[in-house]
Each structure stands twice: as C-alpha cells, then as structure tokens.
XYZ file of C-alpha atoms in Angstrom:
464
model
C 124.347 -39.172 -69.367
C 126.034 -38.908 -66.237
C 123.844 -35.724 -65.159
C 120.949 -38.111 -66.010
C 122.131 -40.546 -63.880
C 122.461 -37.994 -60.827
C 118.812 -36.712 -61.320
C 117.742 -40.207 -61.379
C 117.239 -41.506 -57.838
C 115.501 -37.859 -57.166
C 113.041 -37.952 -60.086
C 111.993 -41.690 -58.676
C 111.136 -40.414 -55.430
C 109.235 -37.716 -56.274
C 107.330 -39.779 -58.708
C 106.912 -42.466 -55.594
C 105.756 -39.653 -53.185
C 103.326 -38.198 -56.209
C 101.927 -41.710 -56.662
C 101.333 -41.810 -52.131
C 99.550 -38.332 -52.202
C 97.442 -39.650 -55.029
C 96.532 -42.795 -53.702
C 96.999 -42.044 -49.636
C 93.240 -40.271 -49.027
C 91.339 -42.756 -50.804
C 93.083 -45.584 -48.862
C 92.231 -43.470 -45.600
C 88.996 -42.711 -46.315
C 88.475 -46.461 -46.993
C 90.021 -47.171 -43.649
C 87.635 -45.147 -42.205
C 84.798 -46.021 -43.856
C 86.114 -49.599 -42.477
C 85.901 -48.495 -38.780
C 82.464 -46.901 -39.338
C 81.507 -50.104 -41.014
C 82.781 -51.978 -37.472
C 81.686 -49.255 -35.142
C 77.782 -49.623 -36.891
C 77.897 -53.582 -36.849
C 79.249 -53.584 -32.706
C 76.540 -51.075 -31.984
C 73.284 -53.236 -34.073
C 74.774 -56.025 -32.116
C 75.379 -54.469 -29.053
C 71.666 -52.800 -29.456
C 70.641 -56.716 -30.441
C 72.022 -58.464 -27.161
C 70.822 -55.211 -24.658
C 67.042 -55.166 -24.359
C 67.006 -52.182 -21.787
C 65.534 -50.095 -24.660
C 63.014 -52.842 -25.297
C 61.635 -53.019 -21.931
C 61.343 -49.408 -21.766
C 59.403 -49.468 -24.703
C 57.379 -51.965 -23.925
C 56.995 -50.408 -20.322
C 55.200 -47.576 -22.004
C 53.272 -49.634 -24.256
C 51.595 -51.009 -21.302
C 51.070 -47.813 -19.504
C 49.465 -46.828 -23.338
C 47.673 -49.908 -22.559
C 46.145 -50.138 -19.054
C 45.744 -46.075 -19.097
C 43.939 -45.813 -22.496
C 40.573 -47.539 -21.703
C 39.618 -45.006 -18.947
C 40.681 -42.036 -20.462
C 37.572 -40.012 -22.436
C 37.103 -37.515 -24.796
C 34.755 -34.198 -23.486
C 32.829 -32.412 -25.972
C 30.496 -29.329 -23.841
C 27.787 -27.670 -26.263
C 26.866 -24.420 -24.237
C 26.083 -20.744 -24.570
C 27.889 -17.942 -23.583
C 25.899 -15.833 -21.745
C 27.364 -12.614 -21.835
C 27.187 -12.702 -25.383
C 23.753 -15.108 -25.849
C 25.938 -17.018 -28.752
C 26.395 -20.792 -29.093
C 29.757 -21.892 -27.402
C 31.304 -25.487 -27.870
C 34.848 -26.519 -26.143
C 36.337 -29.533 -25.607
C 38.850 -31.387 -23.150
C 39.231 -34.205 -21.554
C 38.202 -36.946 -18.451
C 38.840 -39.993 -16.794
C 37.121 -42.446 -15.220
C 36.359 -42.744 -11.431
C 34.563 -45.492 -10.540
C 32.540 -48.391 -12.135
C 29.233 -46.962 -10.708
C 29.636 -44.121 -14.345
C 31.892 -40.990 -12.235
C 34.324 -39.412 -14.517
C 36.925 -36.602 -13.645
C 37.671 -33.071 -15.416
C 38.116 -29.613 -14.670
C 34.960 -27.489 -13.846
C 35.867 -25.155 -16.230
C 35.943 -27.320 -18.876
C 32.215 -28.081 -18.547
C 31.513 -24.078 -17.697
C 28.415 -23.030 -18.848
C 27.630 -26.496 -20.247
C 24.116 -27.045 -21.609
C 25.131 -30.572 -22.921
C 28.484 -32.990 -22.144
C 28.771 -35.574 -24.119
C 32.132 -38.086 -23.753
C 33.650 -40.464 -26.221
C 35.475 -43.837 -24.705
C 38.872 -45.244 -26.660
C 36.463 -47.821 -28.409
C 34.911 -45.003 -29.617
C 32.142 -45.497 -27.653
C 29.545 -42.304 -26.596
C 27.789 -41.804 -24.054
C 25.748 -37.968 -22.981
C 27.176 -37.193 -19.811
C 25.421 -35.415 -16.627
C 27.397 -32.843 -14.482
C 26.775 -34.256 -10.848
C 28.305 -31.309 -9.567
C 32.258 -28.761 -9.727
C 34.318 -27.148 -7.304
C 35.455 -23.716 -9.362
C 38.108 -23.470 -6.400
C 40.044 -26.294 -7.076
C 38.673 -26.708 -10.813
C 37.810 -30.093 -9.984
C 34.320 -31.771 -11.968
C 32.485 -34.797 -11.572
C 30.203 -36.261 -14.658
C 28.138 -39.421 -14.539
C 27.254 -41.625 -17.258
C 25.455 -44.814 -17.746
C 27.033 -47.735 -15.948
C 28.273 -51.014 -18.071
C 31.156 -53.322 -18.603
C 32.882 -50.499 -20.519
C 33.927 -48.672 -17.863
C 37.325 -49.153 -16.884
C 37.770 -46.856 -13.554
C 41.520 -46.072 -12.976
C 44.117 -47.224 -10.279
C 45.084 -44.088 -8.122
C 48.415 -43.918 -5.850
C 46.521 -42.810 -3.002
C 48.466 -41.739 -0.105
C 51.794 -41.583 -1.783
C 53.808 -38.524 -1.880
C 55.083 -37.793 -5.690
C 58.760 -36.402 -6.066
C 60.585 -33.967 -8.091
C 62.376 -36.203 -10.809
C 59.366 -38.808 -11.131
C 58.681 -39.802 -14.627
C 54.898 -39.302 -15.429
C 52.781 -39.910 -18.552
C 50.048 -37.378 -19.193
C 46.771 -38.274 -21.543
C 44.264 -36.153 -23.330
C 43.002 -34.591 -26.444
C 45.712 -31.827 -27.648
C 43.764 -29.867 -30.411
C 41.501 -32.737 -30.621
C 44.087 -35.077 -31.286
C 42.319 -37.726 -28.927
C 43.750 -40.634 -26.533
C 47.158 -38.905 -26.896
C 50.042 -39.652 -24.484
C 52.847 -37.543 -23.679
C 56.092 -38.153 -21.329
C 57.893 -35.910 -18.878
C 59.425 -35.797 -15.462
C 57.413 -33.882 -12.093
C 59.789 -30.482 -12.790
C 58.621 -29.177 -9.086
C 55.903 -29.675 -6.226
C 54.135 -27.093 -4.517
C 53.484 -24.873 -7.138
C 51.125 -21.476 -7.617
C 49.344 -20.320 -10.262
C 46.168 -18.791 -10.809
C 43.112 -21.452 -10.958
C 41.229 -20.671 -14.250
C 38.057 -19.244 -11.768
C 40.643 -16.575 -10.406
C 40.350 -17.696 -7.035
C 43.339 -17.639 -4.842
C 44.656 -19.684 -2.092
C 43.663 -23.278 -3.693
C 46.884 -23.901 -5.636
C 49.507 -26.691 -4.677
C 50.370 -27.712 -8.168
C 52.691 -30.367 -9.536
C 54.532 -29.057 -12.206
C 55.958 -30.900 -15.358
C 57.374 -31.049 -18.523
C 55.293 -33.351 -20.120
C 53.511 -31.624 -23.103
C 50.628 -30.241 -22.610
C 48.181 -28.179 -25.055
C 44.872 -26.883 -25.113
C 42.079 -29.841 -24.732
C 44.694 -31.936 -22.211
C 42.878 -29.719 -19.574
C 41.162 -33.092 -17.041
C 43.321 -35.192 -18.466
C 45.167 -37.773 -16.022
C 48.663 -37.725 -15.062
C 50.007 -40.990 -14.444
C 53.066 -42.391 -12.788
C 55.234 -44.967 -13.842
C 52.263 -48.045 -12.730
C 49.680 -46.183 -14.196
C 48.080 -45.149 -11.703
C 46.397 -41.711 -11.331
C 48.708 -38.688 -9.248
C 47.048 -35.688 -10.497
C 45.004 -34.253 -13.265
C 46.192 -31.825 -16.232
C 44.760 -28.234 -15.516
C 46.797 -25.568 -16.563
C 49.964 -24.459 -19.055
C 52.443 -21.567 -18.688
C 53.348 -19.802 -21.565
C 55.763 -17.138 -22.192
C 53.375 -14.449 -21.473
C 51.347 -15.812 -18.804
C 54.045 -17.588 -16.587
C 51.230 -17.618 -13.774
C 49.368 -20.410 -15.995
C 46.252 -20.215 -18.138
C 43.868 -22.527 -19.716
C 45.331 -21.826 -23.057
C 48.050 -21.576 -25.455
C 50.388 -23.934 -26.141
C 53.061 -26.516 -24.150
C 56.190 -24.225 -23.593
C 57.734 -27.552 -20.724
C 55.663 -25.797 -18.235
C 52.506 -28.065 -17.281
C 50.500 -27.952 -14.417
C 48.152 -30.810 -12.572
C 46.177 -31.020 -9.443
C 47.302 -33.368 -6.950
C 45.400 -36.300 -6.537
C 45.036 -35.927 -2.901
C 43.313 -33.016 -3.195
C 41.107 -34.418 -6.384
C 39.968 -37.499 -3.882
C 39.140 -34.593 -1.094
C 36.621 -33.404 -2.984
C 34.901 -35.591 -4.959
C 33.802 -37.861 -2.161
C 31.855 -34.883 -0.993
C 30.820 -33.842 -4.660
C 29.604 -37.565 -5.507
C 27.367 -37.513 -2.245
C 25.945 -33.907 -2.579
C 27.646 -33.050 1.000
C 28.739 -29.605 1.767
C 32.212 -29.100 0.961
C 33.446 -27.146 4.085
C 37.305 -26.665 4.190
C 39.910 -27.250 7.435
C 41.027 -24.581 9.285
C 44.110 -24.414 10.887
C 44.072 -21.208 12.958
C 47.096 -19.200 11.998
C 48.378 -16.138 9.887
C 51.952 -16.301 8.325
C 54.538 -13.794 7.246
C 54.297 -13.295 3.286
C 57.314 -14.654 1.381
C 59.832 -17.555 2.525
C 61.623 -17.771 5.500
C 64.933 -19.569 5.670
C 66.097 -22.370 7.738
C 68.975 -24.358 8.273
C 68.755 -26.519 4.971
C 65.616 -25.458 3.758
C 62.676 -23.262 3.743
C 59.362 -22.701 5.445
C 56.139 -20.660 6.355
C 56.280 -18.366 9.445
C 53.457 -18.111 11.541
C 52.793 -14.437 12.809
C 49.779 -15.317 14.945
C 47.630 -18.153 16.583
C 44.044 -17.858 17.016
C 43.318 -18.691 20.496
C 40.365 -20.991 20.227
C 41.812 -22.705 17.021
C 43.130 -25.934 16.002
C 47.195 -24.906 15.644
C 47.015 -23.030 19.097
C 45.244 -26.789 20.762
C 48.318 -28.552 19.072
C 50.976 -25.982 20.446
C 51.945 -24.326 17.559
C 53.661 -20.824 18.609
C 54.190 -17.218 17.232
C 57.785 -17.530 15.138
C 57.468 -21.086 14.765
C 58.595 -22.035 11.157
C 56.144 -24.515 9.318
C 58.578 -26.128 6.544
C 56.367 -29.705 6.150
C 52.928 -30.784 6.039
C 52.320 -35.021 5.585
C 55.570 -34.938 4.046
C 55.490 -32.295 1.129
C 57.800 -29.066 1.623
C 55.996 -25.786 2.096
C 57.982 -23.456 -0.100
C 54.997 -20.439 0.170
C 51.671 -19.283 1.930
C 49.684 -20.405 -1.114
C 50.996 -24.098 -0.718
C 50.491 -24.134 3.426
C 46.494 -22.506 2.483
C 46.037 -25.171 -0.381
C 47.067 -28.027 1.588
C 45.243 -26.987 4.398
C 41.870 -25.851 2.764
C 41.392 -29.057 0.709
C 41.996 -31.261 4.151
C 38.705 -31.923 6.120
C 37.435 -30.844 8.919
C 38.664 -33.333 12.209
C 41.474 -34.518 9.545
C 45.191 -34.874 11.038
C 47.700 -33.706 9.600
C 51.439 -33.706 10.444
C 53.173 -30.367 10.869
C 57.024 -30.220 10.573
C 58.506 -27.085 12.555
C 61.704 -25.284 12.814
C 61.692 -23.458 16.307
C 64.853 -22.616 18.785
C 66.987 -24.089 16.431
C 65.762 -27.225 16.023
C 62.862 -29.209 14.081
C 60.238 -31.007 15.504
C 56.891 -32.691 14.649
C 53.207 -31.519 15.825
C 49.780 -33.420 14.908
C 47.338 -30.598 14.186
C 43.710 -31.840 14.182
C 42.150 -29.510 11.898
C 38.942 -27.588 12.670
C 36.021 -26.056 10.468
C 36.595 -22.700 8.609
C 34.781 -19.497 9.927
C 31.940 -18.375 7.997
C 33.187 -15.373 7.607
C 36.635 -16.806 5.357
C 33.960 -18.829 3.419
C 32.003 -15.730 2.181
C 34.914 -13.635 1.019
C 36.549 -16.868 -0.429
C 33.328 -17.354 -2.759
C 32.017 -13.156 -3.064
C 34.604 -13.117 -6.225
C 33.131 -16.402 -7.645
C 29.568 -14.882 -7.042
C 30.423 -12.085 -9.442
C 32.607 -14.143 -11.995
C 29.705 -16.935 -12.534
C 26.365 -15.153 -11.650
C 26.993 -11.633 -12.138
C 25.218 -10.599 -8.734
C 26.983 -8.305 -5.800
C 26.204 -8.785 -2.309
C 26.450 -6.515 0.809
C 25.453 -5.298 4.525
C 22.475 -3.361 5.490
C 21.407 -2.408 9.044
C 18.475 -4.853 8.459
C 20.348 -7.440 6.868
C 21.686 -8.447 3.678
C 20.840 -7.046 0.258
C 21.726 -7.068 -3.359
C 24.459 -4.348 -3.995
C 24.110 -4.730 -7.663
C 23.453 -7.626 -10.719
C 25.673 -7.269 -13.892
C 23.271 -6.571 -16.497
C 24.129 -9.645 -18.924
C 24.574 -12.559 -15.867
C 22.660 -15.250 -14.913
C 21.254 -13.440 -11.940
C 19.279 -10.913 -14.377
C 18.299 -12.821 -16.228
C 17.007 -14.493 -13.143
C 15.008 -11.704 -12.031
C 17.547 -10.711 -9.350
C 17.678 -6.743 -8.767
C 20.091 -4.253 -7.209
C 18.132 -2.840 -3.783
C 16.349 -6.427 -2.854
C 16.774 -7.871 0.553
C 17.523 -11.246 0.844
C 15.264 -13.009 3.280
C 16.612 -16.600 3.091
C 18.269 -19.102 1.295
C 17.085 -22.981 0.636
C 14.679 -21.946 2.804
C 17.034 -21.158 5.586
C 16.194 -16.958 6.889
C 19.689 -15.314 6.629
C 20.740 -12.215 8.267
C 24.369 -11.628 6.994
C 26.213 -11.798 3.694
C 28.239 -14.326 5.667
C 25.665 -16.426 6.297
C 23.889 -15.783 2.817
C 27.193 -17.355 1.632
C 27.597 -20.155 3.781
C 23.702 -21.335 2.830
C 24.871 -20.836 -1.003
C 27.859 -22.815 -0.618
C 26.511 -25.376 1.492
C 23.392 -26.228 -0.651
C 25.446 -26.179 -3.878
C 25.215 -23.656 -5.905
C 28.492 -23.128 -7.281
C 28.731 -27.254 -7.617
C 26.608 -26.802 -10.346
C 23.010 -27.305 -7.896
C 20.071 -24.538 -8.277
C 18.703 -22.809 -5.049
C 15.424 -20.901 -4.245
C 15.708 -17.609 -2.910
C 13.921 -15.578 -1.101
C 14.302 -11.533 -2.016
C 11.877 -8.727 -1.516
C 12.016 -4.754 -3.145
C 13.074 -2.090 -0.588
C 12.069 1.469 -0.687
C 13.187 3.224 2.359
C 12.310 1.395 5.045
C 9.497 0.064 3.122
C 9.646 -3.544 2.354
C 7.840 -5.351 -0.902
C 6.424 -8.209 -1.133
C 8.556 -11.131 -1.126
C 9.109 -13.233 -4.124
C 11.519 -16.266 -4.785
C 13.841 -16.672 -7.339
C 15.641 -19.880 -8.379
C 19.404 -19.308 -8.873
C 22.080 -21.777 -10.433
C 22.595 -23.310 -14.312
C-alpha cells in the first residue's frame, strides 16, 4: 500500500501528459485552422473594400472594348507559284481610316489571288490590296466604306518605352479577336523582315503572346491607341524572328512611325523613295560615357549629314529621341524618314554630347537598286545585270512569275513604264517608282539579243 501510494503522484502525471499529447495536435490544428479562417475573411474583405484590381480589370475591358471593333480577321486564297498548288493563309488587320484602309503585313497577303476580312460583328467584306512595301512588311487593303468601320486612334508622335504595358490583338491559330498582355521588353530591335531584306528593322520587342495568324495585328498601349503592328516571333531556333512557330515571350512589331511613313505614300500611289543621310558607320557598338552609339567612319561630301556638320568619329547615340544601339536601327530609322524630313541627331564628340538637325536628302539610285535586286529574285524570279549597251536579263528562274511572263535570259531591256532605261540602276528605280513590288503591274519593254544583233522588241507586263 505504501509503495502504491509512492507510484501514485507519478502514474497521474504521466496519464495527464498522455491525455495532452493526445489531445494537443487536434487543438493546434484547430487553432490554426482558426487563423486561416481569419487570415481568408481579412483578405475577402480587404479584396472587398480595395477596388485597384477592379479598375484594372475593367481598364482592360475597355481597351477589349474600344480596340475590338477595328480589329479584322484576314483570310488570302492564293496559289503558290513555284509549286502551281492552291495556297490559303490567314492573319490579321486593322482598320485605318473611315474612307475602307486596313493595315497588315505584305506577306500576309503574298501571292494573294483573293483577301477577304471578317469584322468583330462578324461582318465580311472581299478586300482589295491597294498596294505592300515587302521592305518594311507593311500592306494596305481597301474595302467598302460604311458606318461599320471603326478606324483606330494612333499615338502618333510619341516615343514608346521599355517597361510600357501593351495589349496585342489578332487571330492565334484562328482563334479570332483575341487579346493578349505584355510589357515593350526592348526598342530598337533587328531581325530579319519575312522578305529577307536587310536594313529596314527597328523593332519593338515584347512579351505579349504572340502565335502564328497575330502577324498585322495591332499593338496597343495602355489608351488604346495603335504603337505598332505584330510582325514577327522568335523561337528557340530562329532567335533572328520568323513568321512562324509559336510565342516563346519574344514578339516583335513595327513601329507605328514607320507604319504611318509609308502608307500615306502607299494610299496615294506615290513613289516611296527613302531619306538619305550621307554617312557610313563602324559595324558593332561603340561605347560612350553612359551609353552607346553608332560611329560614323565617313561623310559624303555633297550629302545631308556633311550640310548639318556631322564629322568623321562623331558618335550618333539618338535619333528624335530613341537610342541607337546598332547600324540596323540608325539605317531603319533613317530609310523609313522622307526625303526633306528633319530629324534630330544626338552626338557624342570631344567628350561631350550635343544636338544636330539633319535635313534628310533623297537616296542614290544606285542604294535603291541593290536594296530591291534581292526582292527582284525572291518575288519574280528574274536576274538583272550590265551590258556595254545597257541593261539585260542575266537569267529568269524557271518556275517565277517572270517566265511565266514571257521574260528570257539574254533580252535587253529597253524601258520601263514607258520610260527608256540604260542601267540596272535606273531599270530599278523605274520598277520601284511605278510600283511594282507595291503590288502595281508594269509594261516592259525587252528585245532578243544575238551578238550584236538586236530582235524585235516586244513588251511584257510584269507584277501579280
């Protein structure tokens, strides 16, 4: 009895701690189920009182909204005619004006036979290609005026900048009137246009998605107004951009400024001739104090830099505003400017930077010609080059438009548009000038050589 009574007191408190291990975890976990319970309730009511969320939403609702009605749906019916097979693509477009313009890339009506565009109401309407410009893969389409039409606002003038939040719209995989959301990731950008033509590339890049049939698709800013148009994505193994493939963050769109350069001319059927601004630069990036630049190895004499005082070793780093981080940002700029345009030149020389107003002159012929000879090839399969008596056709790619056209390798080319020529240069410049790669057809004048012998002439009408 009395060892009983020793145990005692020992066997209750182990029985009392027993009972606390038993019951403790339950009576945590419903603690902390408790202060869930609280932290959920603060957070619906905190989420209840703070609308912030609420007008962001409703911010993009109304981009949705006022963005929506001028976005359209592209459907091009086509043949391929390398292959002589039926082709059909799709993309997308936006509307330019209340007179029936509407925006896309030119090569998303390539080779079209047919456009036809559908409006958000599901309108459709059969659309005619007024005319491209491959080099900056920039289109213009007309359809039928009417109330429908609902032309976009565009922030013309203002400079975009990295960290921007912008909105981009199109037809992913025919998913149509889609909207997708990003930031501008960088400015200044190259890649390779989908024509393969350098030198016209001064992209904004960003990460909002982009897939196959975004391609002419507007990218808005946070009003809703237009600062560039969709044209390219860079995938893992084509980090210089393509047409295709699928959104890896890595989006490309024209800049509106140079989209409004052109399509004046395009609407009004006016020669598109490019500024010039006189100068070669070293390749690469030269390095300044707290930033970077272009430098200029030479000044033509006669040209627009040299009238503004631009020197040898002078570093451009800024034109209007935007950085120049390459060569193929300081061309683009300059080539999609106008003739007599100003622009403002930001230069780092003797240690210190300081502004020049260039007023830009008209690009050599020559530059012109070897610009477009590539595009020549690419879209009509036909080869110029210099003879002693002028120029002639070097050779015509068996399954190209020009062969088909009657075009042979041998022929001289007399004149163009009914202009005489007497240079490849100047066969180019009459080609460019009169349209043909903006989608326009042009008469020209050949004749068979043998020897010194020439054929009869003969005219042949080149173009879609």
């Amino acid at each position: 009895m009395r060892r009983f009574l020793s145990y005692g007191p020992a066997i209750v408190v182990l029985i009392t701690a027993l009972a606390v291990l038993a019951v403790a975890p339950n009576a945590i976990r419903a603690i902390n189920s408790a202060e869930v319970r609280a932290q959920i309730l603060l957070a619906q009511q905190s989420l209840d009182d703070d609308d912030i969320l609420e007008r962001l939403n409703q911010a993009t609702r109304n981009i949705a909204l006022a963005v929506e009605p001028a976005v359209v749906h592209i459907r091009v019916f086509g043949t391929d005619a390398a292959r002589g097979q039926f082709r059909g693509s799709m993309g997308s477009g936006w509307v330019f004006d209340d007179r029936g313009h509407i925006i896309t890339n030119a090569h998303v009506v390539e080779g079209a036979r047919a456009v036809r565009v559908e409006f958000a109401d599901g309108r459709m309407s059969e659309a005619e290609i007024v005319a491209t410009d491959p080099p900056t893969d920039v289109a213009v389409l007309k359809v039928e005026a009417g109330s429908h039409l609902h032309p976009l606002r565009r922030a013309t003038g203002e400079q975009p900048f990295k960290g921007d939040r912008v909105f981009a719209f199109g037809s992913p995989f025919g998913f149509k009137f889609s909207i997708t959301e990003g930031i501008i990731s960088g400015l200044g950008r190259s890649a390779s246009s989908a024509f393969g033509i350098p030198g016209i590339s001064n992209y904004i890049q960003h990460d909002a998605a982009v897939n196959p049939g975004n391609s002419g698709g507007p990218l808005v800013d946070i009003r809703g107004r237009v600062i560039g148009m969709n044209v390219a994505i860079a995938t893992a193994d084509r980090a210089a951009g393509g047409t295709e493939g699928q959104s890896a963050g890595i989006s490309f769109a024209i800049p509106l400024a140079t989209i409004e350069s052109r399509v004046t001319a395009l609407i009004s059927g006016e020669p598109i001739i490019p500024g010039f601004l006189g100068i070669e630069f070293a390749p690469g990036t030269a390095s300044v104090d707290g930033g970077r630049g272009v430098r200029v190895e030479r000044v033509t004499s006669d040209g627009a830099a040299a009238a503004a005082g631009i020197r040898v070793g002078d570093i451009i780093t800024e034109i209007n505003g935007q950085s120049i981080l390459n060569g193929d940002v300081l061309r683009a700029i300059v080539s999609t400017s106008r003739p007599g345009e100003d622009l403002l030149l930001r230069v780092y020389r003797d240690g210190e930077l300081t502004d020049v107003t260039v007023t830009l002159g008209q690009m050599p012929m020559e530059l012109r010609a070897r610009q477009y000879q590539p595009l020549l090839l690419m879209r009509f399969g036909l080869m110029l080059d210099e003879s002693i008596d002028g120029p002639v056709i070097r050779g015509v790619l068996p399954d190209g438009v020009a062969a088909a056209a009657g075009f042979e390798a041998g022929q001289r080319v007399l004149s163009v548009a009914g202009a005489s020529v007497d240079s490849v240069a100047s066969t180019m410049a009459q080609l460019v000038d009169n349209g043909l790669f903006s989608g326009r057809s042009i008469d020209i004048v050949v004749a068979p050589t043998d020897g010194d012998r020439v054929g009869e002439p003969r005219t042949i009408r080149l173009g879609r």
